CSV table of C-alpha atoms in Angstrom, one decimal:
chain,number,residue,atom,x,y,z
A,1,MET,CA,-22.4,-32.4,-29.5
A,2,ASN,CA,-20.5,-29.3,-30.7
A,3,LYS,CA,-17.6,-27.7,-28.9
A,4,SER,CA,-19.5,-24.6,-27.7
A,5,ALA,CA,-22.0,-26.8,-26.0
A,6,VAL,CA,-19.2,-28.8,-24.3
A,7,ALA,CA,-17.6,-25.5,-23.2
A,8,GLN,CA,-20.8,-24.3,-21.7
A,9,LYS,CA,-20.9,-27.4,-19.4
A,10,GLN,CA,-17.4,-26.6,-18.2
A,11,PRO,CA,-16.9,-24.6,-15.0
A,12,PHE,CA,-16.7,-20.9,-15.7
A,13,ILE,CA,-13.1,-20.6,-14.6
A,14,LYS,CA,-12.0,-23.2,-17.2
A,15,GLN,CA,-13.9,-21.4,-19.9
A,16,VAL,CA,-12.1,-18.1,-19.5
A,17,LEU,CA,-8.7,-18.9,-18.0
A,18,PRO,CA,-5.9,-21.2,-19.3
A,19,ARG,CA,-5.5,-24.4,-17.3
A,20,TRP,CA,-1.9,-23.6,-16.4
A,21,LEU,CA,-2.9,-20.3,-14.8
A,22,VAL,CA,-5.7,-22.1,-12.7
A,23,THR,CA,-3.1,-24.6,-11.6
A,24,VAL,CA,-0.6,-21.9,-10.6
A,25,ALA,CA,-3.3,-20.0,-8.7
A,26,LEU,CA,-4.5,-23.1,-6.8
A,27,GLY,CA,-0.9,-23.9,-6.0
A,28,MET,CA,-0.3,-20.5,-4.5
A,29,GLN,CA,-3.6,-20.8,-2.5
A,30,ILE,CA,-2.4,-24.1,-1.1
A,31,ALA,CA,1.0,-22.6,-0.2
A,32,ILE,CA,-0.7,-19.7,1.7
A,33,VAL,CA,-3.1,-22.0,3.5
A,34,THR,CA,-0.2,-24.3,4.4
A,35,ILE,CA,1.8,-21.5,5.9
A,36,LEU,CA,-1.2,-20.2,7.9
A,37,LEU,CA,-1.9,-23.8,9.1
A,38,MET,CA,1.7,-24.2,10.3
A,39,LEU,CA,1.4,-20.9,12.2
A,40,SER,CA,-1.8,-22.0,13.8
A,41,VAL,CA,-0.5,-25.5,14.8
A,42,PHE,CA,3.0,-24.5,16.0
A,43,PHE,CA,2.4,-21.0,17.3
A,44,THR,CA,0.1,-19.8,20.1
A,45,VAL,CA,0.0,-16.0,20.4
A,46,THR,CA,-1.7,-14.6,23.5
A,47,PHE,CA,-2.5,-10.9,24.0
A,48,LYS,CA,-1.6,-9.4,27.3
A,49,ARG,CA,-4.2,-7.8,29.6
A,50,ASN,CA,-4.0,-4.7,31.7
A,51,SER,CA,-6.4,-6.3,34.2
A,52,PRO,CA,-8.8,-9.2,34.4
A,53,GLN,CA,-11.8,-7.1,33.4
A,54,LEU,CA,-13.5,-7.5,30.0
A,55,GLY,CA,-12.0,-5.2,27.3
A,56,SER,CA,-8.7,-4.7,29.0
A,57,ILE,CA,-6.7,-6.6,26.3
A,58,THR,CA,-3.7,-4.8,25.0
A,59,GLU,CA,-1.8,-5.1,21.7
A,60,GLN,CA,1.2,-6.6,23.4
A,61,VAL,CA,1.7,-10.3,22.9
A,62,ASP,CA,3.5,-13.3,24.2
A,63,TYR,CA,4.7,-15.9,21.7
A,64,HIS,CA,4.6,-19.6,22.4
A,65,PHE,CA,6.3,-22.0,20.0
A,66,GLY,CA,6.3,-25.8,20.2
A,67,MET,CA,4.9,-29.0,19.1
A,68,PRO,CA,1.1,-29.4,19.7
A,69,SER,CA,0.0,-31.8,22.5
A,70,VAL,CA,-1.5,-35.2,21.9
A,71,ALA,CA,-4.9,-33.9,23.1
A,72,PHE,CA,-4.7,-31.1,20.5
A,73,GLY,CA,-3.8,-33.6,17.7
A,74,LEU,CA,-6.7,-35.9,18.7
A,75,GLY,CA,-9.1,-33.0,19.0
A,76,THR,CA,-8.1,-31.8,15.6
A,77,ILE,CA,-8.7,-35.2,14.0
A,78,ILE,CA,-12.1,-35.5,15.6
A,79,LEU,CA,-13.0,-32.0,14.6
A,80,LEU,CA,-12.0,-32.6,11.0
A,81,GLY,CA,-13.9,-35.8,11.0
A,82,MET,CA,-17.1,-34.1,12.2
A,83,MET,CA,-16.6,-31.3,9.6
A,84,ILE,CA,-16.3,-33.9,6.8
A,85,LEU,CA,-19.4,-35.8,7.9
A,86,LEU,CA,-21.3,-32.5,8.1
A,87,ALA,CA,-20.1,-31.5,4.6
A,88,ILE,CA,-21.2,-34.9,3.2
A,89,GLY,CA,-24.6,-34.4,5.0
A,90,PHE,CA,-25.1,-31.0,3.5
A,91,SER,CA,-24.2,-32.3,0.0
A,92,LYS,CA,-27.2,-34.6,0.2
A,93,LEU,CA,-29.6,-31.8,0.7
A,94,PRO,CA,-31.1,-29.5,-2.1
A,95,GLN,CA,-28.6,-26.8,-2.7
A,96,GLN,CA,-31.2,-24.0,-2.3
A,97,TRP,CA,-32.0,-25.3,1.1
A,98,VAL,CA,-28.4,-25.4,2.1
A,99,LEU,CA,-27.8,-21.8,1.0
A,100,ALA,CA,-30.9,-20.6,2.8
A,101,ILE,CA,-29.9,-22.5,6.0
A,102,LEU,CA,-26.3,-21.1,5.8
A,103,LEU,CA,-27.5,-17.5,5.4
A,104,ILE,CA,-30.0,-17.7,8.2
A,105,TYR,CA,-27.3,-19.3,10.4
A,106,VAL,CA,-24.7,-16.6,9.6
A,107,ALA,CA,-27.1,-13.8,10.2
A,108,ALA,CA,-28.4,-15.3,13.4
A,109,MET,CA,-25.0,-16.0,14.9
A,110,GLN,CA,-23.8,-12.5,14.2
A,111,ILE,CA,-26.9,-10.9,15.8
A,112,ILE,CA,-26.7,-13.1,18.8
A,113,TRP,CA,-23.0,-12.2,19.2
A,114,LEU,CA,-23.7,-8.4,18.8
A,115,MET,CA,-26.6,-8.5,21.2
A,116,SER,CA,-24.5,-10.3,23.8
A,117,LEU,CA,-21.8,-7.7,23.6
A,118,ASN,CA,-24.3,-4.8,23.7
A,119,LEU,CA,-21.6,-2.2,23.0
A,120,VAL,CA,-22.6,1.4,23.7
A,121,THR,CA,-19.0,2.9,23.4
A,122,TYR,CA,-16.1,2.0,21.3
A,123,THR,CA,-12.5,2.9,22.1
A,124,TYR,CA,-10.6,2.0,18.9
A,125,PRO,CA,-8.8,5.3,18.0
A,126,ASP,CA,-9.5,5.4,14.3
A,127,SER,CA,-13.2,4.6,14.9
A,128,ARG,CA,-13.5,7.3,17.5
A,129,SER,CA,-11.9,9.9,15.2
A,130,LEU,CA,-14.2,8.9,12.3
A,131,MET,CA,-17.3,8.9,14.5
A,132,ASP,CA,-16.3,12.3,15.8
A,133,ALA,CA,-15.9,13.7,12.3
A,134,ALA,CA,-19.3,12.3,11.3
A,135,ASP,CA,-20.9,13.8,14.3
A,136,ILE,CA,-19.4,17.2,13.6
A,137,LEU,CA,-20.8,17.2,10.1
A,138,LEU,CA,-24.2,15.9,11.1
A,139,ASN,CA,-24.5,18.5,13.8
A,140,GLY,CA,-23.4,21.3,11.5
A,141,ASN,CA,-20.4,22.3,13.5
A,142,ILE,CA,-18.2,22.9,10.4
A,143,ASN,CA,-15.9,25.2,12.4
A,144,GLN,CA,-14.7,22.2,14.3
A,145,PHE,CA,-13.1,21.0,11.1
A,146,GLY,CA,-10.9,24.1,11.0
A,147,ALA,CA,-7.2,23.9,11.4
A,148,ASP,CA,-7.5,26.3,14.4
A,149,PHE,CA,-9.8,23.9,16.4
A,150,CYS,CA,-7.8,22.0,19.0
A,151,PRO,CA,-4.5,22.1,17.2
A,152,LYS,CA,-1.7,19.8,18.4
A,153,GLY,CA,-0.4,20.9,21.7
A,154,SER,CA,-3.5,22.9,22.6
A,155,ILE,CA,-4.0,23.3,26.4
A,156,ARG,CA,-7.7,24.1,26.2
A,157,LEU,CA,-9.8,21.9,28.5
A,158,GLU,CA,-12.2,20.7,25.8
A,159,CYS,CA,-9.2,19.7,23.6
A,160,GLY,CA,-7.5,17.7,26.4
A,161,ALA,CA,-10.7,15.8,27.2
A,162,ARG,CA,-11.1,14.6,23.5
A,163,GLY,CA,-8.3,12.1,23.7
A,164,ILE,CA,-8.2,12.0,19.9
A,165,PRO,CA,-6.7,14.4,17.3
A,166,SER,CA,-8.9,17.2,15.9
A,167,ALA,CA,-10.7,16.4,12.7
A,168,TYR,CA,-8.4,18.6,10.6
A,169,THR,CA,-5.3,17.0,12.1
A,170,TYR,CA,-6.6,13.4,11.6
A,171,PHE,CA,-7.6,14.0,8.0
A,172,SER,CA,-4.3,15.7,7.3
A,173,TYR,CA,-2.7,12.5,8.4
A,174,TYR,CA,-5.1,10.2,6.6
A,175,PRO,CA,-7.1,12.0,3.9
A,176,PHE,CA,-8.1,8.6,2.4
A,177,GLN,CA,-10.2,8.1,5.6
A,178,SER,CA,-12.7,10.6,4.1
A,179,GLY,CA,-14.5,7.6,2.5
A,180,PRO,CA,-14.9,5.5,5.6
A,181,MET,CA,-16.0,8.6,7.5
A,182,LEU,CA,-18.9,9.1,5.0
A,183,TRP,CA,-20.1,5.6,5.8
A,184,TYR,CA,-20.3,6.5,9.5
A,185,LEU,CA,-22.1,9.6,8.5
A,186,LEU,CA,-24.6,7.7,6.4
A,187,VAL,CA,-25.4,5.1,9.1
A,188,PHE,CA,-25.6,7.7,11.9
A,189,ALA,CA,-27.9,9.9,9.7
A,190,VAL,CA,-30.3,7.0,9.3
A,191,PHE,CA,-30.1,5.4,12.7
A,192,GLY,CA,-29.0,8.2,15.0
A,193,LEU,CA,-25.7,9.7,16.2
A,194,ASP,CA,-23.1,7.2,17.5
A,195,ASN,CA,-25.5,4.3,17.1
A,196,ILE,CA,-22.9,1.6,17.4
A,197,LEU,CA,-25.3,-1.4,17.4
A,198,ALA,CA,-27.0,-0.2,14.2
A,199,PHE,CA,-23.5,0.2,12.6
A,200,GLN,CA,-22.6,-3.4,13.6
A,201,ILE,CA,-26.0,-4.8,12.4
A,202,VAL,CA,-25.5,-3.2,9.0
A,203,SER,CA,-22.1,-4.8,8.9
A,204,ALA,CA,-23.6,-8.1,9.8
A,205,VAL,CA,-26.0,-7.7,6.8
A,206,ALA,CA,-23.0,-7.1,4.6
A,207,VAL,CA,-21.3,-10.2,5.8
A,208,THR,CA,-24.4,-12.3,5.2
A,209,ALA,CA,-24.6,-10.9,1.7
A,210,LEU,CA,-20.9,-11.6,1.2
A,211,VAL,CA,-21.5,-15.3,2.0
A,212,ALA,CA,-24.2,-15.4,-0.7
A,213,VAL,CA,-21.8,-13.8,-3.2
A,214,LEU,CA,-19.0,-16.3,-2.3
A,215,TRP,CA,-21.4,-19.2,-2.8
A,216,ARG,CA,-22.0,-17.9,-6.3
A,217,PHE,CA,-18.3,-17.6,-6.8
A,218,GLY,CA,-18.0,-21.2,-5.8
A,219,SER,CA,-20.4,-22.2,-8.5
A,220,LEU,CA,-18.4,-20.2,-11.1
A,221,ILE,CA,-15.2,-22.1,-10.3
A,222,GLY,CA,-17.0,-25.4,-10.5
A,223,LEU,CA,-18.0,-26.5,-7.0
A,224,ASN,CA,-20.4,-29.3,-7.0
A,225,GLU,CA,-22.7,-30.5,-4.2
A,226,LYS,CA,-19.8,-31.8,-2.1
A,227,GLY,CA,-17.8,-28.6,-2.7
A,228,HIS,CA,-20.7,-26.5,-1.5
A,229,GLY,CA,-21.1,-28.8,1.4
A,230,ALA,CA,-17.5,-28.2,2.4
A,231,PHE,CA,-18.0,-24.4,1.8
A,232,THR,CA,-21.0,-24.4,4.1
A,233,VAL,CA,-19.1,-26.1,7.0
A,234,ILE,CA,-16.0,-23.9,6.6
A,235,VAL,CA,-18.2,-20.7,6.7
A,236,ALA,CA,-20.3,-21.9,9.6
A,237,THR,CA,-17.1,-22.6,11.7
A,238,SER,CA,-15.2,-19.5,10.7
A,239,VAL,CA,-15.3,-17.6,14.0
A,240,PRO,CA,-13.4,-14.5,12.6
A,241,LEU,CA,-16.0,-14.2,9.8
A,242,LEU,CA,-18.9,-14.4,12.3
A,243,MET,CA,-17.2,-11.8,14.6
A,244,PHE,CA,-16.3,-9.5,11.7
A,245,ALA,CA,-19.3,-7.2,12.2
A,246,THR,CA,-18.2,-6.5,15.8
A,247,PHE,CA,-15.5,-4.2,14.5
A,248,VAL,CA,-17.0,-0.7,14.3
A,249,TYR,CA,-15.3,0.1,11.0
A,250,PRO,CA,-16.5,-0.2,7.4
A,251,ASN,CA,-14.2,-3.2,6.6
A,252,ALA,CA,-17.0,-5.6,6.3
A,253,VAL,CA,-19.1,-3.3,4.0
A,254,GLY,CA,-16.1,-2.4,1.9
A,255,PHE,CA,-15.2,-6.1,1.5
A,256,PHE,CA,-18.7,-7.0,0.5
A,257,PHE,CA,-18.8,-4.3,-2.2
A,258,THR,CA,-15.4,-5.2,-3.6
A,259,VAL,CA,-16.1,-8.9,-3.7
A,260,CYS,CA,-19.6,-8.2,-5.2
A,261,GLY,CA,-17.9,-6.1,-7.9
A,262,THR,CA,-15.4,-8.8,-8.8
A,263,TRP,CA,-18.3,-11.3,-9.0
A,264,MET,CA,-20.1,-9.0,-11.5
A,265,ILE,CA,-17.0,-8.7,-13.5
A,266,ALA,CA,-16.7,-12.5,-13.7
A,267,GLU,CA,-20.4,-12.7,-14.7
A,268,GLY,CA,-19.7,-10.2,-17.4
A,269,PHE,CA,-17.1,-12.5,-19.0
A,270,ARG,CA,-19.8,-15.3,-19.2
A,271,LEU,CA,-22.1,-13.1,-21.2
A,272,GLN,CA,-22.0,-13.5,-25.0
A,273,LYS,CA,-23.7,-10.2,-26.0
A,274,VAL,CA,-21.2,-7.3,-26.2
A,275,TRP,CA,-23.5,-4.7,-24.6
A,276,ALA,CA,-24.5,-7.0,-21.7
A,277,SER,CA,-20.9,-8.1,-21.0
A,278,SER,CA,-19.7,-4.5,-21.2
A,279,LEU,CA,-22.4,-3.3,-18.8
A,280,ALA,CA,-21.6,-6.0,-16.3
A,281,ILE,CA,-17.9,-5.3,-16.4
A,282,VAL,CA,-18.3,-1.6,-16.1
A,283,GLY,CA,-20.8,-2.0,-13.2
A,284,GLY,CA,-18.6,-4.5,-11.5
A,285,PHE,CA,-15.6,-2.2,-11.5
A,286,LEU,CA,-17.7,0.8,-10.3
A,287,ILE,CA,-19.0,-1.3,-7.4
A,288,CYS,CA,-15.4,-2.2,-6.6
A,289,GLY,CA,-14.7,1.5,-6.5
A,290,ILE,CA,-17.4,1.9,-3.9
A,291,GLY,CA,-15.7,-0.9,-1.9
A,292,ILE,CA,-12.3,0.9,-2.1
A,293,VAL,CA,-14.0,4.1,-0.8
A,294,PHE,CA,-14.8,2.3,2.4
A,295,LYS,CA,-11.5,0.4,2.7
A,296,SER,CA,-8.6,1.5,0.5
A,297,THR,CA,-6.5,-1.6,0.9
A,298,TYR,CA,-9.1,-3.6,-1.0
A,299,GLN,CA,-7.5,-2.1,-4.1
A,300,ILE,CA,-5.5,-5.4,-4.2
A,301,LEU,CA,-8.7,-7.2,-5.2
A,302,VAL,CA,-9.2,-4.9,-8.1
A,303,LEU,CA,-5.6,-5.4,-9.2
A,304,ALA,CA,-6.1,-9.1,-9.0
A,305,ALA,CA,-9.3,-8.8,-11.1
A,306,LEU,CA,-7.3,-6.9,-13.7
A,307,VAL,CA,-4.6,-9.6,-13.8
A,308,ALA,CA,-7.4,-12.2,-14.3
A,309,VAL,CA,-8.9,-10.1,-17.0
A,310,ILE,CA,-5.6,-10.0,-18.9
A,311,PHE,CA,-5.3,-13.8,-18.9
A,312,ALA,CA,-9.0,-14.3,-19.7
A,313,VAL,CA,-8.7,-12.0,-22.8
A,314,TRP,CA,-5.5,-13.8,-23.8
A,315,HIS,CA,-7.5,-17.0,-23.6
A,316,ASN,CA,-10.8,-15.9,-25.2
A,317,ARG,CA,-9.4,-13.3,-27.7
A,318,ARG,CA,-12.2,-10.8,-26.9
A,319,VAL,CA,-9.8,-7.9,-26.8
A,320,TRP,CA,-12.6,-5.3,-26.3
A,321,GLN,CA,-13.2,-6.8,-22.9
A,322,LEU,CA,-9.6,-5.8,-21.9
A,323,VAL,CA,-10.2,-2.2,-23.1
A,324,VAL,CA,-13.5,-2.0,-21.2
A,325,SER,CA,-12.0,-3.5,-18.1
A,326,PHE,CA,-9.0,-1.1,-17.9
A,327,LEU,CA,-11.2,2.0,-18.6
A,328,SER,CA,-13.6,0.8,-15.9
A,329,ALA,CA,-10.8,0.2,-13.5
A,330,VAL,CA,-9.5,3.8,-14.0
A,331,ALA,CA,-13.1,5.0,-13.4
A,332,ALA,CA,-13.2,2.9,-10.2
A,333,PHE,CA,-10.0,4.4,-8.8
A,334,PHE,CA,-11.4,7.8,-9.7
A,335,VAL,CA,-14.6,7.1,-7.8
A,336,SER,CA,-12.4,6.0,-4.8
A,337,LYS,CA,-10.8,9.5,-4.7
A,338,LEU,CA,-14.1,11.4,-4.7
A,339,PRO,CA,-14.7,11.4,-0.9
A,340,VAL,CA,-11.6,13.5,-0.2
A,341,TYR,CA,-12.9,16.1,-2.7
A,342,VAL,CA,-16.4,15.9,-1.2
A,343,VAL,CA,-15.2,16.3,2.4
A,344,GLN,CA,-12.8,19.1,1.6
A,345,THR,CA,-15.5,21.0,-0.3
A,346,TRP,CA,-18.0,20.5,2.5
A,347,THR,CA,-15.6,21.7,5.2
A,348,GLY,CA,-13.7,24.3,3.2
A,349,GLN,CA,-10.4,22.7,4.2
A,350,LYS,CA,-7.4,21.3,2.3
A,351,PHE,CA,-5.9,18.3,3.9
A,352,GLY,CA,-2.9,17.8,1.6
A,353,LYS,CA,-1.6,14.5,0.3
A,354,GLY,CA,-1.2,13.0,3.7
A,355,MET,CA,1.4,10.2,4.3
A,356,PRO,CA,3.1,8.5,1.3
A,357,MET,CA,2.5,4.8,0.7
A,358,SER,CA,6.1,4.1,1.6
A,359,SER,CA,5.3,5.2,5.2
A,360,TRP,CA,2.9,2.2,5.6
A,361,ILE,CA,5.6,-0.2,4.2
A,362,ALA,CA,8.0,1.3,6.8
A,363,ILE,CA,5.5,0.7,9.6
A,364,GLY,CA,5.1,-2.9,8.4
A,365,LEU,CA,8.9,-3.4,8.6
A,366,GLY,CA,9.3,-1.7,12.0
A,367,GLN,CA,9.8,-3.1,15.4
A,368,PRO,CA,7.8,-1.0,17.9
A,369,ASP,CA,8.9,-1.2,21.6
A,370,ASN,CA,5.5,-2.2,23.0
A,371,MET,CA,3.9,-3.8,20.0
A,372,PRO,CA,4.3,-7.0,18.0
A,373,ALA,CA,6.7,-7.0,15.0
A,374,GLY,CA,5.5,-5.0,12.1
A,375,TRP,CA,2.4,-3.6,13.9
A,376,TRP,CA,1.3,0.1,14.0
A,377,SER,CA,3.7,2.6,15.4
A,378,ARG,CA,4.1,6.4,15.4
A,379,PHE,CA,6.8,6.2,12.8
A,380,ALA,CA,4.7,7.8,10.0
A,381,ILE,CA,3.1,10.4,12.2
A,382,ASP,CA,6.5,11.4,13.6
A,383,ALA,CA,7.8,11.8,10.1
A,384,PHE,CA,4.7,13.8,9.1
A,385,GLU,CA,5.2,16.2,12.1
A,386,ARG,CA,8.9,16.5,11.8
A,387,THR,CA,8.7,17.5,8.1
A,388,GLY,CA,5.7,19.8,8.5
A,389,ASN,CA,3.6,17.6,6.1
A,390,ASP,CA,6.3,17.7,3.4
A,391,TYR,CA,5.4,14.8,1.2
A,392,ALA,CA,8.8,14.5,-0.5
A,393,LEU,CA,10.7,14.5,2.8
A,394,GLN,CA,8.3,11.9,4.3
A,395,SER,CA,8.9,9.7,1.3
A,396,GLN,CA,12.7,10.0,1.7
A,397,ILE,CA,12.6,9.2,5.4
A,398,SER,CA,10.4,6.1,4.8
A,399,ASN,CA,12.4,4.9,1.8
A,400,ASP,CA,15.6,5.2,3.7
A,401,PHE,CA,14.1,3.2,6.6
A,402,VAL,CA,12.8,0.5,4.3
A,403,ARG,CA,16.1,0.2,2.5
A,404,ASN,CA,18.0,-0.1,5.8
A,405,ARG,CA,15.6,-2.7,7.2
A,406,LEU,CA,15.8,-4.8,4.1
A,407,ALA,CA,19.6,-4.6,4.1
A,408,PHE,CA,19.6,-5.6,7.8
A,409,PHE,CA,17.4,-8.6,7.0
A,410,ALA,CA,19.6,-9.6,4.1
A,411,GLY,CA,22.7,-9.5,6.3
A,412,ASN,CA,20.9,-11.2,9.2
A,413,PRO,CA,18.6,-13.8,7.7
A,414,SER,CA,17.8,-15.5,11.0
A,415,ASP,CA,16.7,-12.1,12.5
A,416,GLY,CA,14.6,-11.6,9.3
A,417,LEU,CA,13.0,-15.0,9.6
A,418,ASN,CA,12.2,-14.4,13.2
A,419,PHE,CA,10.7,-10.9,12.5
A,420,PHE,CA,8.4,-12.1,9.7
A,421,THR,CA,7.4,-15.2,11.6
A,422,ASN,CA,6.4,-13.2,14.6
A,423,LYS,CA,4.7,-10.6,12.4
A,424,LEU,CA,2.6,-13.1,10.6
A,425,ALA,CA,1.8,-15.2,13.7
A,426,SER,CA,0.6,-12.1,15.6
A,427,GLU,CA,-1.4,-10.8,12.7
A,428,TRP,CA,-3.0,-14.2,12.1
A,429,ALA,CA,-3.9,-14.4,15.8
A,430,GLU,CA,-5.9,-11.1,15.4
A,431,PRO,CA,-9.1,-12.0,13.6
A,432,LEU,CA,-9.8,-8.4,12.4
A,433,LEU,CA,-6.5,-7.9,10.5
């Protein structure tokens, strides 16, 4: 048997990446999972309520640290035992059946959950602002996108009743939200204005498709029947994943597109014909660009894909794949910027550059008075308003804050450890973050 035939029988990840890199990547994965496991076992974060009624949960938290009880330990052991037995059972079934059962289960559980909630309104501020903007455009009320419509401080009755910034103000803060807003517009154009249930069901479809893509990714990294059995049980018991579609925001759709794009890139590296490989790589990065349109923070997946491409090319010596990948990545980032241009052209407004990236880093290092460590605060908006949307001054304010916070943590390591522990524990307790 020749070497190429042997190589084809190896898992894809071993064909395109050096063994040491795979080892490092798996080691980092284990480290991250271990940290999250420790947070889950030793920390219980509870969110405070304004009242006993449903939906009255605030973003204020209480931290509870301590050793888990004996009952918790026994329950965990029993649960893990049941999961292992289920994984072994699924590994005995034909893999096509297991995948079909898993997809039906994921779709059904999401639909049952959404129907039981039966949401007709949604109060998350960003979602409300994006729905408002989509409604304005679909109704043809372009004048409500103007800078003179309900400006900050307006005492007009209709402005006070909104409870959210005007469209112009909101997109001046966050011009990158033009992409997510277009998703609301598309869904509402098809299913009706403010059709929250339809929005959630579309997200549920995206999550179900995401599971199918992740199954294929598992095959690429060499999962056998037992591996896919474990994957099935993990997905089936992942409550945050099954609740993901509840969030009336395009996170689920954006994540599906971005992961789907990285899968296509990976498939491109398996193809031997230059034209087919190039087409898959280009298509994959462009699909990633669509994912970034709907959730800009998923750029990190594209950057991770580029890092993997560098090492893969180093391993397989097909340098042209590196050139195609980088050009495609540039095109993907260009695609992700198009919605701002589209919305500005549509409305005849100029939103400016918005808030600098350092503002978000500053927010993540801040300690709000009534919020968990590192959660959202008005820091960036206050800087935006104080400087009159001066990008350079906003950057200076944020950079100074970040520098001072890091210096404080360096001089007070116990406070720094406490801050980041509370930040990670509270974020890990929030399934939508």
